mmCIF file of C-alpha atoms in Angstrom:
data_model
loop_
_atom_site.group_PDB
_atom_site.id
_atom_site.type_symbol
_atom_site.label_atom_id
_atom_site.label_comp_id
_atom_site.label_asym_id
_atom_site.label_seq_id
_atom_site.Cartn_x
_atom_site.Cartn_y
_atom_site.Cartn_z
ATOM 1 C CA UNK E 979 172.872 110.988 168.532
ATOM 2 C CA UNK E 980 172.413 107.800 166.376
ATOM 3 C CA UNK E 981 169.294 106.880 168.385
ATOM 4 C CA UNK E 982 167.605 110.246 167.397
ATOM 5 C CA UNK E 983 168.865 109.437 163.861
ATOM 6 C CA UNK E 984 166.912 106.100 164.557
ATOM 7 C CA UNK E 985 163.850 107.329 165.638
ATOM 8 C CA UNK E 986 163.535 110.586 162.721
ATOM 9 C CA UNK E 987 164.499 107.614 160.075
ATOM 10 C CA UNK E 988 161.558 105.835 161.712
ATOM 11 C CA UNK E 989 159.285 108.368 161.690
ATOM 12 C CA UNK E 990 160.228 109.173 157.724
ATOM 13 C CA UNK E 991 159.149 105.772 157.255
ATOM 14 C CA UNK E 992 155.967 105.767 158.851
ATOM 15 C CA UNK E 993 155.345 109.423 157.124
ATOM 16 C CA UNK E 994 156.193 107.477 153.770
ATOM 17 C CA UNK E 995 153.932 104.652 154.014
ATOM 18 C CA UNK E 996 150.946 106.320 155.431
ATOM 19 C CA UNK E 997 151.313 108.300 152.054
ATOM 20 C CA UNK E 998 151.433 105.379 149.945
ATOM 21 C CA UNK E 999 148.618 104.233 151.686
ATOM 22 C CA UNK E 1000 146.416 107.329 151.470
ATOM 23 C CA UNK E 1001 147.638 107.318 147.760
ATOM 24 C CA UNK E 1002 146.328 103.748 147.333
ATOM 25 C CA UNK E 1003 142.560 104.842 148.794
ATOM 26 C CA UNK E 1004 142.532 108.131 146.900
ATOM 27 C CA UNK E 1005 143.488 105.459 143.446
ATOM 28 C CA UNK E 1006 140.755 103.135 144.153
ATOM 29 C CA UNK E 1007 137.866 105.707 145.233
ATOM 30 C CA UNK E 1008 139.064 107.709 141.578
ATOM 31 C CA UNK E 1009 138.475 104.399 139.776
ATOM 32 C CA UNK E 1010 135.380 103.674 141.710
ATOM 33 C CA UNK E 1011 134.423 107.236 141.015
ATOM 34 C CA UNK E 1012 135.229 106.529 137.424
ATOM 35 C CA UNK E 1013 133.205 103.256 136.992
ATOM 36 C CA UNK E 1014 130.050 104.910 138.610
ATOM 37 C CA UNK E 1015 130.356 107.744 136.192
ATOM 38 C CA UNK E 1016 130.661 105.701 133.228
ATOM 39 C CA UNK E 1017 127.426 103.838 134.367
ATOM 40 C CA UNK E 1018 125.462 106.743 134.735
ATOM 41 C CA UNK E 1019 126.992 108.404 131.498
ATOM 42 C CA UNK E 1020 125.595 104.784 129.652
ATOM 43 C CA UNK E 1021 122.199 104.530 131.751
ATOM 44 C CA UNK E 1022 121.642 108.181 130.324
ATOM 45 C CA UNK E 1023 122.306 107.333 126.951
ATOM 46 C CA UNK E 1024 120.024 104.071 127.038
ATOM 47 C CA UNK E 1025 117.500 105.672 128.585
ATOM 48 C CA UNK E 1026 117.696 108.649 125.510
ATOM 49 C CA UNK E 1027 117.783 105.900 122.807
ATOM 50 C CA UNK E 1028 114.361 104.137 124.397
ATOM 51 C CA UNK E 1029 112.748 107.719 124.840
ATOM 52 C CA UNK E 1030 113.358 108.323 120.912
ATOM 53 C CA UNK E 1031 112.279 104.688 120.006
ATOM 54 C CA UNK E 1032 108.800 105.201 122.252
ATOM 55 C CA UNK E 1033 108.878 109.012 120.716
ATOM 56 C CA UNK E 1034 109.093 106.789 117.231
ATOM 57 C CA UNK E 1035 106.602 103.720 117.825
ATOM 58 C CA UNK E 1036 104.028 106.551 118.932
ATOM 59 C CA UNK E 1037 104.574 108.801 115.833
ATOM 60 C CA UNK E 1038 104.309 105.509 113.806
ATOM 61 C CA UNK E 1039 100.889 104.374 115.598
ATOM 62 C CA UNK E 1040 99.419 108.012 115.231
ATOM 63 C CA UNK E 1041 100.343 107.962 111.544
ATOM 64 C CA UNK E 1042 98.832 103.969 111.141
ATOM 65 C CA UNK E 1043 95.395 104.362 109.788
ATOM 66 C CA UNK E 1044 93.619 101.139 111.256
ATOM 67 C CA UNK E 1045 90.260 101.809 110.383
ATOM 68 C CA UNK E 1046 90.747 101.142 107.045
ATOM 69 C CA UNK E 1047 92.762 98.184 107.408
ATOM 70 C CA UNK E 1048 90.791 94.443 107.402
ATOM 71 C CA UNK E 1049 92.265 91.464 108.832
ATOM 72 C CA UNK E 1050 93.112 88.645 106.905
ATOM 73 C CA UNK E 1051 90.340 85.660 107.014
ATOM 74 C CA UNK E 1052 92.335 82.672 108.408
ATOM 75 C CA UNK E 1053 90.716 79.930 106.285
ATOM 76 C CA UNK E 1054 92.955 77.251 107.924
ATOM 77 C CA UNK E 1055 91.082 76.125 110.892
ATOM 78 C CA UNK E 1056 87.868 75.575 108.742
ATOM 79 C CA UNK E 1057 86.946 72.004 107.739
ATOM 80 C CA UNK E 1058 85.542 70.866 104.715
ATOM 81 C CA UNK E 1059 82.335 69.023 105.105
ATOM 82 C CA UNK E 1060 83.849 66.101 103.935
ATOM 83 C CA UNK E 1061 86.388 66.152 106.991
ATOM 84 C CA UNK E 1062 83.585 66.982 109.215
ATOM 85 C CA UNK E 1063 81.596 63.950 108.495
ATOM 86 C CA UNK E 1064 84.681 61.953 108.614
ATOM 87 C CA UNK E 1065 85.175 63.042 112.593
ATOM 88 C CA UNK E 1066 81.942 62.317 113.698
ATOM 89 C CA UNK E 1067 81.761 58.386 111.994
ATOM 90 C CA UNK E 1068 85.489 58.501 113.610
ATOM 91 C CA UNK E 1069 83.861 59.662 116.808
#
């Protein structure tokens, strides 16, 4: 009798720690299951907030009135005629 008491506490055991096991894949594929969730729950919110910024930037440029608007007149790069007769004796 105590080797079929052996072999059932055996067989308990190996019951037990394929369960532990299986418990230990079912953790990790929740958890994975979690992270990929999260990523797609914050790729969908990114994705919103650039859709209302381009939804914004285009409202802005329909409301810009650029026909009316003159650039500036960069007077920095001009030289005086002074400075240009100074670079040619240079020269």
């Amino acid at each position: 009798m105590s080797a079929s008491r052996g072999v059932v506490y055996s067989l308990l055991t190996v019951v037990f720690v394929l369960l532990l096991g299986i418990a230990a894949l079912l953790m990790v594929a929740y958890s994975r299951h979690q992270r990929l969730e999260d990523t797609a729950h914050d790729l969908r919110r990114s994705l919103d907030q650039q859709d209302r910024q381009i939804k914004n930037l285009q409202q802005r440029l329909e409301n810009c009135d650029t026909v009316d608007s003159v650039a500036p007149i960069d007077t920095s790069w001009q030289l005086s005629p002074r400075d240009s007769k100074h670079v040619v004796s240079h020269n």
